[in-house]
PDB file of N, CA and C in Angstrom:
ATOM      1  N   MET A  24     -61.051   8.059  -9.396  1.00 87.00           N
ATOM      2  CA  MET A  24     -61.857   9.060  -9.561  1.00 87.00           C
ATOM      3  C   MET A  24     -61.054  10.297 -10.320  1.00 87.00           C
ATOM      4  N   ARG A  25     -61.536  11.180 -11.335  1.00 89.00           N
ATOM      5  CA  ARG A  25     -60.595  11.863 -11.763  1.00 89.00           C
ATOM      6  C   ARG A  25     -60.592  13.347 -10.523  1.00 89.00           C
ATOM      7  N   MET A  26     -59.436  13.982 -10.916  1.00 90.00           N
ATOM      8  CA  MET A  26     -59.678  15.306  -9.914  1.00 90.00           C
ATOM      9  C   MET A  26     -58.531  15.951 -10.261  1.00 90.00           C
ATOM     10  N   THR A  27     -58.542  17.241 -10.131  1.00 93.00           N
ATOM     11  CA  THR A  27     -57.584  18.399 -10.921  1.00 93.00           C
ATOM     12  C   THR A  27     -57.170  18.842  -9.568  1.00 93.00           C
ATOM     13  N   ILE A  28     -55.076  18.936  -9.561  1.00 92.00           N
ATOM     14  CA  ILE A  28     -54.744  19.842  -8.593  1.00 92.00           C
ATOM     15  C   ILE A  28     -53.703  20.097  -9.621  1.00 92.00           C
ATOM     16  N   GLU A  29     -53.166  21.530  -8.760  1.00 95.00           N
ATOM     17  CA  GLU A  29     -52.583  22.485  -9.200  1.00 95.00           C
ATOM     18  C   GLU A  29     -50.746  22.277  -8.865  1.00 95.00           C
ATOM     19  N   LEU A  30     -49.668  21.556  -9.674  1.00 94.00           N
ATOM     20  CA  LEU A  30     -48.661  21.778  -9.567  1.00 94.00           C
ATOM     21  C   LEU A  30     -47.828  22.887 -10.245  1.00 94.00           C
ATOM     22  N   SER A  31     -46.639  22.889  -9.789  1.00 96.00           N
ATOM     23  CA  SER A  31     -45.792  24.017 -10.200  1.00 96.00           C
ATOM     24  C   SER A  31     -45.000  23.474 -11.482  1.00 96.00           C
ATOM     25  N   ASP A  32     -44.754  24.022 -12.505  1.00 96.00           N
ATOM     26  CA  ASP A  32     -43.885  23.580 -13.825  1.00 96.00           C
ATOM     27  C   ASP A  32     -43.601  22.865 -13.604  1.00 96.00           C
ATOM     28  N   GLU A  33     -42.268  23.178 -12.464  1.00 96.00           N
ATOM     29  CA  GLU A  33     -41.215  22.146 -12.292  1.00 96.00           C
ATOM     30  C   GLU A  33     -41.834  20.679 -11.716  1.00 96.00           C
ATOM     31  N   ARG A  34     -42.127  20.898 -10.849  1.00 94.00           N
ATOM     32  CA  ARG A  34     -43.022  19.345 -10.387  1.00 94.00           C
ATOM     33  C   ARG A  34     -43.497  18.802 -11.428  1.00 94.00           C
ATOM     34  N   SER A  35     -44.359  19.323 -12.433  1.00 93.00           N
ATOM     35  CA  SER A  35     -44.992  18.434 -13.298  1.00 93.00           C
ATOM     36  C   SER A  35     -44.025  17.885 -14.284  1.00 93.00           C
ATOM     37  N   ALA A  36     -42.964  18.421 -14.365  1.00 94.00           N
ATOM     38  CA  ALA A  36     -41.936  18.587 -15.440  1.00 94.00           C
ATOM     39  C   ALA A  36     -41.231  16.934 -14.612  1.00 94.00           C
ATOM     40  N   LYS A  37     -40.746  17.412 -13.581  1.00 94.00           N
ATOM     41  CA  LYS A  37     -39.995  15.930 -12.986  1.00 94.00           C
ATOM     42  C   LYS A  37     -40.892  15.207 -13.018  1.00 94.00           C
ATOM     43  N   LEU A  38     -42.247  14.999 -12.538  1.00 93.00           N
ATOM     44  CA  LEU A  38     -43.079  13.962 -12.375  1.00 93.00           C
ATOM     45  C   LEU A  38     -43.218  13.227 -14.078  1.00 93.00           C
ATOM     46  N   LEU A  39     -43.612  13.859 -15.251  1.00 92.00           N
ATOM     47  CA  LEU A  39     -43.498  13.617 -16.319  1.00 92.00           C
ATOM     48  C   LEU A  39     -42.252  12.772 -16.621  1.00 92.00           C
ATOM     49  N   GLU A  40     -41.147  13.075 -15.915  1.00 93.00           N
ATOM     50  CA  GLU A  40     -39.667  12.643 -16.548  1.00 93.00           C
ATOM     51  C   GLU A  40     -39.885  11.300 -15.485  1.00 93.00           C
ATOM     52  N   LEU A  41     -40.186  11.239 -14.680  1.00 92.00           N
ATOM     53  CA  LEU A  41     -40.184   9.807 -13.530  1.00 92.00           C
ATOM     54  C   LEU A  41     -40.984   8.855 -14.378  1.00 92.00           C
ATOM     55  N   ALA A  42     -42.114   9.502 -14.921  1.00 92.00           N
ATOM     56  CA  ALA A  42     -43.271   8.605 -15.078  1.00 92.00           C
ATOM     57  C   ALA A  42     -42.408   8.142 -16.796  1.00 92.00           C
ATOM     58  N   GLU A  43     -42.303   8.975 -17.594  1.00 92.00           N
ATOM     59  CA  GLU A  43     -41.527   8.363 -19.093  1.00 92.00           C
ATOM     60  C   GLU A  43     -40.529   7.426 -18.693  1.00 92.00           C
ATOM     61  N   GLY A  44     -39.980   7.338 -17.569  1.00 90.00           N
ATOM     62  CA  GLY A  44     -38.675   6.657 -17.295  1.00 90.00           C
ATOM     63  C   GLY A  44     -39.232   4.916 -16.916  1.00 90.00           C
ATOM     64  N   THR A  45     -40.521   4.948 -16.725  1.00 89.00           N
ATOM     65  CA  THR A  45     -41.285   3.768 -16.080  1.00 89.00           C
ATOM     66  C   THR A  45     -42.354   3.405 -17.305  1.00 89.00           C
ATOM     67  N   GLY A  46     -41.706   3.763 -18.603  1.00 90.00           N
ATOM     68  CA  GLY A  46     -42.817   3.920 -19.678  1.00 90.00           C
ATOM     69  C   GLY A  46     -44.189   4.144 -19.625  1.00 90.00           C
ATOM     70  N   GLU A  47     -44.600   5.159 -18.846  1.00 90.00           N
ATOM     71  CA  GLU A  47     -46.013   5.688 -18.717  1.00 90.00           C
ATOM     72  C   GLU A  47     -45.899   6.805 -19.239  1.00 90.00           C
ATOM     73  N   LYS A  48     -47.335   7.208 -19.771  1.00 88.00           N
ATOM     74  CA  LYS A  48     -47.707   8.262 -20.249  1.00 88.00           C
ATOM     75  C   LYS A  48     -48.064   9.967 -19.143  1.00 88.00           C
ATOM     76  N   GLY A  49     -48.028   9.443 -18.147  1.00 89.00           N
ATOM     77  CA  GLY A  49     -49.336  10.793 -16.902  1.00 89.00           C
ATOM     78  C   GLY A  49     -48.521   9.800 -16.014  1.00 89.00           C
ATOM     79  N   PHE A  50     -48.769  10.769 -15.064  1.00 90.00           N
ATOM     80  CA  PHE A  50     -48.369  10.683 -13.404  1.00 90.00           C
ATOM     81  C   PHE A  50     -49.402  10.374 -12.622  1.00 90.00           C
ATOM     82  N   SER A  51     -50.485  10.066 -12.812  1.00 92.00           N
ATOM     83  CA  SER A  51     -51.229   9.356 -11.980  1.00 92.00           C
ATOM     84  C   SER A  51     -50.645   8.404 -10.736  1.00 92.00           C
ATOM     85  N   ARG A  52     -50.040   7.735 -11.464  1.00 92.00           N
ATOM     86  CA  ARG A  52     -49.950   6.270 -10.547  1.00 92.00           C
ATOM     87  C   ARG A  52     -48.463   6.765  -9.642  1.00 92.00           C
ATOM     88  N   LEU A  53     -47.750   8.005  -9.947  1.00 93.00           N
ATOM     89  CA  LEU A  53     -46.783   8.570  -8.969  1.00 93.00           C
ATOM     90  C   LEU A  53     -47.464   9.399  -7.906  1.00 93.00           C
ATOM     91  N   ILE A  54     -48.306   9.912  -7.788  1.00 94.00           N
ATOM     92  CA  ILE A  54     -49.384  10.642  -7.499  1.00 94.00           C
ATOM     93  C   ILE A  54     -50.210   9.997  -6.366  1.00 94.00           C
ATOM     94  N   ASN A  55     -50.696   8.642  -6.827  1.00 94.00           N
ATOM     95  CA  ASN A  55     -50.925   7.750  -5.892  1.00 94.00           C
ATOM     96  C   ASN A  55     -50.107   7.229  -4.935  1.00 94.00           C
ATOM     97  N   GLU A  56     -49.190   6.995  -5.036  1.00 94.00           N
ATOM     98  CA  GLU A  56     -47.973   6.418  -4.441  1.00 94.00           C
ATOM     99  C   GLU A  56     -47.378   7.262  -3.296  1.00 94.00           C
ATOM    100  N   ALA A  57     -47.476   8.660  -3.721  1.00 95.00           N
ATOM    101  CA  ALA A  57     -47.164   9.720  -2.975  1.00 95.00           C
ATOM    102  C   ALA A  57     -48.127  10.183  -2.166  1.00 95.00           C
ATOM    103  N   VAL A  58     -49.300   9.658  -2.017  1.00 96.00           N
ATOM    104  CA  VAL A  58     -50.588  10.149  -1.283  1.00 96.00           C
ATOM    105  C   VAL A  58     -50.467   9.342  -0.430  1.00 96.00           C
ATOM    106  N   ASP A  59     -50.034   7.890  -1.349  1.00 97.00           N
ATOM    107  CA  ASP A  59     -50.428   6.592  -0.100  1.00 97.00           C
ATOM    108  C   ASP A  59     -48.993   6.577   0.850  1.00 97.00           C
ATOM    109  N   LEU A  60     -47.510   7.056   0.429  1.00 97.00           N
ATOM    110  CA  LEU A  60     -46.792   7.305   1.213  1.00 97.00           C
ATOM    111  C   LEU A  60     -46.934   8.176   2.424  1.00 97.00           C
ATOM    112  N   TYR A  61     -47.914   9.464   1.973  1.00 96.00           N
ATOM    113  CA  TYR A  61     -47.982  10.594   3.025  1.00 96.00           C
ATOM    114  C   TYR A  61     -48.975   9.934   4.332  1.00 96.00           C
ATOM    115  N   LEU A  62     -50.169   9.245   3.547  1.00 97.00           N
ATOM    116  CA  LEU A  62     -51.031   8.955   4.214  1.00 97.00           C
ATOM    117  C   LEU A  62     -50.429   7.924   5.394  1.00 97.00           C
ATOM    118  N   GLY A  63     -49.781   7.054   4.819  1.00 96.00           N
ATOM    119  CA  GLY A  63     -48.787   6.015   5.887  1.00 96.00           C
ATOM    120  C   GLY A  63     -48.285   6.472   6.960  1.00 96.00           C
ATOM    121  N   ARG A  64     -47.043   7.968   6.279  1.00 95.00           N
ATOM    122  CA  ARG A  64     -46.637   8.360   7.426  1.00 95.00           C
ATOM    123  C   ARG A  64     -47.436   8.969   8.495  1.00 95.00           C
ATOM    124  N   LEU A  65     -48.402   9.714   8.159  1.00 95.00           N
ATOM    125  CA  LEU A  65     -49.107  10.353   9.122  1.00 95.00           C
ATOM    126  C   LEU A  65     -49.810   9.434  10.349  1.00 95.00           C
ATOM    127  N   GLU A  66     -50.202   7.995   9.487  1.00 95.00           N
ATOM    128  CA  GLU A  66     -50.986   6.941  10.680  1.00 95.00           C
ATOM    129  C   GLU A  66     -49.847   6.518  11.484  1.00 95.00           C
ATOM    130  N   ARG A  67     -48.359   6.062  11.135  1.00 94.00           N
ATOM    131  CA  ARG A  67     -47.363   5.705  11.800  1.00 94.00           C
ATOM    132  C   ARG A  67     -47.057   6.730  13.023  1.00 94.00           C
ATOM    133  N   ASP A  68     -47.316   8.392  12.402  1.00 94.00           N
ATOM    134  CA  ASP A  68     -47.021   9.543  13.281  1.00 94.00           C
ATOM    135  C   ASP A  68     -47.617   9.622  14.736  1.00 94.00           C
ATOM    136  N   LYS A  69     -49.094   9.023  14.247  1.00 95.00           N
ATOM    137  CA  LYS A  69     -50.650   9.189  14.792  1.00 95.00           C
ATOM    138  C   LYS A  69     -50.422   7.786  15.976  1.00 95.00           C
ATOM    139  N   ASP A  70     -49.601   6.829  15.354  1.00 92.00           N
ATOM    140  CA  ASP A  70     -49.448   5.584  16.638  1.00 92.00           C
ATOM    141  C   ASP A  70     -48.262   6.300  17.282  1.00 92.00           C
ATOM    142  N   SER A  71     -47.227   6.401  17.247  1.00 93.00           N
ATOM    143  CA  SER A  71     -46.354   6.968  17.878  1.00 93.00           C
ATOM    144  C   SER A  71     -46.512   7.782  18.575  1.00 93.00           C
ATOM    145  N   ARG A  72     -47.207   8.729  18.578  1.00 92.00           N
ATOM    146  CA  ARG A  72     -47.888   9.732  19.684  1.00 92.00           C
ATOM    147  C   ARG A  72     -48.612   9.087  20.401  1.00 92.00           C
ATOM    148  N   ARG A  73     -49.694   8.003  20.093  1.00 92.00           N
ATOM    149  CA  ARG A  73     -50.354   7.468  20.623  1.00 92.00           C
ATOM    150  C   ARG A  73     -49.800   6.606  22.117  1.00 92.00           C
ATOM    151  N   ARG A  74     -48.490   5.908  21.424  1.00 91.00           N
ATOM    152  CA  ARG A  74     -47.715   5.434  22.316  1.00 91.00           C
ATOM    153  C   ARG A  74     -47.133   5.604  23.251  1.00 91.00           C
ATOM    154  N   ALA A  75     -46.742   7.167  22.923  1.00 89.00           N
ATOM    155  CA  ALA A  75     -46.155   7.771  23.612  1.00 89.00           C
ATOM    156  C   ALA A  75     -46.606   8.714  24.931  1.00 89.00           C
ATOM    157  N   LEU A  76     -47.681   8.835  24.237  1.00 90.00           N
ATOM    158  CA  LEU A  76     -48.860   9.092  25.586  1.00 90.00           C
ATOM    159  C   LEU A  76     -48.962   8.347  26.192  1.00 90.00           C
ATOM    160  N   ALA A  77     -48.973   6.692  26.002  1.00 90.00           N
ATOM    161  CA  ALA A  77     -49.550   5.822  26.772  1.00 90.00           C
ATOM    162  C   ALA A  77     -48.775   5.353  27.577  1.00 90.00           C
ATOM    163  N   THR A  78     -47.050   6.243  27.898  1.00 87.00           N
ATOM    164  CA  THR A  78     -46.483   5.941  28.684  1.00 87.00           C
ATOM    165  C   THR A  78     -46.105   6.872  30.058  1.00 87.00           C
ATOM    166  N   ALA A  79     -47.048   8.068  29.570  1.00 85.00           N
ATOM    167  CA  ALA A  79     -47.506   8.881  30.446  1.00 85.00           C
ATOM    168  C   ALA A  79     -47.360   8.018  32.240  1.00 85.00           C
ATOM    169  N   GLY A  80     -46.566   8.250  33.173  1.00 84.00           N
ATOM    170  CA  GLY A  80     -47.066   8.046  34.660  1.00 84.00           C
ATOM    171  C   GLY A  80     -46.116   6.675  34.981  1.00 84.00           C
ATOM    172  N   SER A  81     -45.547   6.170  33.766  1.00 88.00           N
ATOM    173  CA  SER A  81     -45.514   4.810  33.776  1.00 88.00           C
ATOM    174  C   SER A  81     -44.192   4.624  34.846  1.00 88.00           C
ATOM    175  N   LEU A  82     -43.196   5.826  35.034  1.00 89.00           N
ATOM    176  CA  LEU A  82     -41.911   5.955  35.894  1.00 89.00           C
ATOM    177  C   LEU A  82     -42.367   6.663  36.942  1.00 89.00           C
ATOM    178  N   THR A  83     -41.814   6.113  38.052  1.00 90.00           N
ATOM    179  CA  THR A  83     -41.726   6.609  39.644  1.00 90.00           C
ATOM    180  C   THR A  83     -41.170   7.974  39.321  1.00 90.00           C
ATOM    181  N   SER A  84     -41.453   8.779  40.330  1.00 90.00           N
ATOM    182  CA  SER A  84     -40.568   9.999  40.737  1.00 90.00           C
ATOM    183  C   SER A  84     -38.946   9.900  40.859  1.00 90.00           C
ATOM    184  N   GLU A  85     -38.873   8.661  41.730  1.00 92.00           N
ATOM    185  CA  GLU A  85     -37.304   8.006  41.300  1.00 92.00           C
ATOM    186  C   GLU A  85     -36.702   7.768  39.935  1.00 92.00           C
ATOM    187  N   GLU A  86     -37.620   7.075  39.342  1.00 92.00           N
ATOM    188  CA  GLU A  86     -37.213   6.586  38.298  1.00 92.00           C
ATOM    189  C   GLU A  86     -36.687   7.668  37.287  1.00 92.00           C
ATOM    190  N   ALA A  87     -37.889   8.506  37.099  1.00 91.00           N
ATOM    191  CA  ALA A  87     -37.926   9.834  36.509  1.00 91.00           C
ATOM    192  C   ALA A  87     -36.666  10.814  36.888  1.00 91.00           C
ATOM    193  N   ASP A  88     -36.443  10.984  38.373  1.00 93.00           N
ATOM    194  CA  ASP A  88     -35.238  11.902  38.910  1.00 93.00           C
ATOM    195  C   ASP A  88     -33.973  10.751  37.755  1.00 93.00           C
ATOM    196  N   GLU A  89     -33.879   9.352  38.030  1.00 95.00           N
ATOM    197  CA  GLU A  89     -32.362   8.832  37.439  1.00 95.00           C
ATOM    198  C   GLU A  89     -32.612   8.963  36.453  1.00 95.00           C
ATOM    199  N   LEU A  90     -33.318   8.760  35.399  1.00 93.00           N
ATOM    200  CA  LEU A  90     -33.241   8.969  33.964  1.00 93.00           C
ATOM    201  C   LEU A  90     -33.010  10.641  33.626  1.00 93.00           C
ATOM    202  N   ARG A  91     -33.534  11.358  34.420  1.00 94.00           N
ATOM    203  CA  ARG A  91     -33.198  13.047  34.007  1.00 94.00           C
ATOM    204  C   ARG A  91     -31.627  13.421  34.387  1.00 94.00           C
ATOM    205  N   GLU A  92     -31.408  12.338  35.565  1.00 95.00           N
ATOM    206  CA  GLU A  92     -29.648  12.397  35.692  1.00 95.00           C
ATOM    207  C   GLU A  92     -28.651  12.174  34.611  1.00 95.00           C
ATOM    208  N   ALA A  93     -29.088  10.817  34.029  1.00 95.00           N
ATOM    209  CA  ALA A  93     -28.424   9.986  33.152  1.00 95.00           C
ATOM    210  C   ALA A  93     -28.562  10.910  32.135  1.00 95.00           C
ATOM    211  N   THR A  94     -29.522  11.180  31.460  1.00 94.00           N
ATOM    212  CA  THR A  94     -29.465  12.461  30.273  1.00 94.00           C
ATOM    213  C   THR A  94     -28.924  13.310  30.711  1.00 94.00           C
ATOM    214  N   ARG A  95     -28.904  13.906  31.863  1.00 94.00           N
ATOM    215  CA  ARG A  95     -27.968  15.061  31.828  1.00 94.00           C
ATOM    216  C   ARG A  95     -26.606  14.630  31.498  1.00 94.00           C
ATOM    217  N   SER A  96     -26.193  13.611  32.252  1.00 93.00           N
ATOM    218  CA  SER A  96     -24.717  13.061  32.536  1.00 93.00           C
ATOM    219  C   SER A  96     -24.209  12.639  30.803  1.00 93.00           C
ATOM    220  N   ILE A  97     -25.343  12.002  29.992  1.00 94.00           N
ATOM    221  CA  ILE A  97     -24.862  11.827  28.661  1.00 94.00           C
ATOM    222  C   ILE A  97     -24.582  13.192  27.861  1.00 94.00           C
ATOM    223  N   ARG A  98     -25.364  14.159  27.950  1.00 93.00           N
ATOM    224  CA  ARG A  98     -25.468  15.401  27.145  1.00 93.00           C
ATOM    225  C   ARG A  98     -24.234  15.944  27.475  1.00 93.00           C
ATOM    226  N   GLU A  99     -23.508  15.890  28.780  1.00 91.00           N
ATOM    227  CA  GLU A  99     -22.748  16.821  28.730  1.00 91.00           C
ATOM    228  C   GLU A  99     -21.551  16.218  28.587  1.00 91.00           C
ATOM    229  N   ASN A 100     -21.233  14.855  28.255  1.00 87.00           N
ATOM    230  CA  ASN A 100     -20.345  14.317  27.606  1.00 87.00           C
ATOM    231  C   ASN A 100     -20.595  14.242  26.252  1.00 87.00           C
ATOM    232  N   TRP A 101     -21.326  14.976  25.697  1.00 84.00           N
ATOM    233  CA  TRP A 101     -21.551  14.007  24.455  1.00 84.00           C
ATOM    234  C   TRP A 101     -20.547  15.054  23.351  1.00 84.00           C
ATOM    235  N   ARG A 102     -19.879  14.126  22.431  1.00 72.00           N
ATOM    236  CA  ARG A 102     -18.903  14.801  22.032  1.00 72.00           C
ATOM    237  C   ARG A 102     -19.484  15.406  20.243  1.00 72.00           C
TER     238      ARG A 102
END
């Protein structure tokens, strides 16, 4: 699909420079690669949040207190 995007002159020049380094005339492949990386990161972040939320309530009050105390102790001795 063809689409128009707006890039600063500096970004456009850098992308063209990178594309030329791989023998390409334009930077469509680079834009596709960047979008794939960005969307992948969003999906990983979403999965990480889902897994973190799934742990809610998995510690007893005692375990939570112990973890809190251990964390406090570690932070006090952090260098």
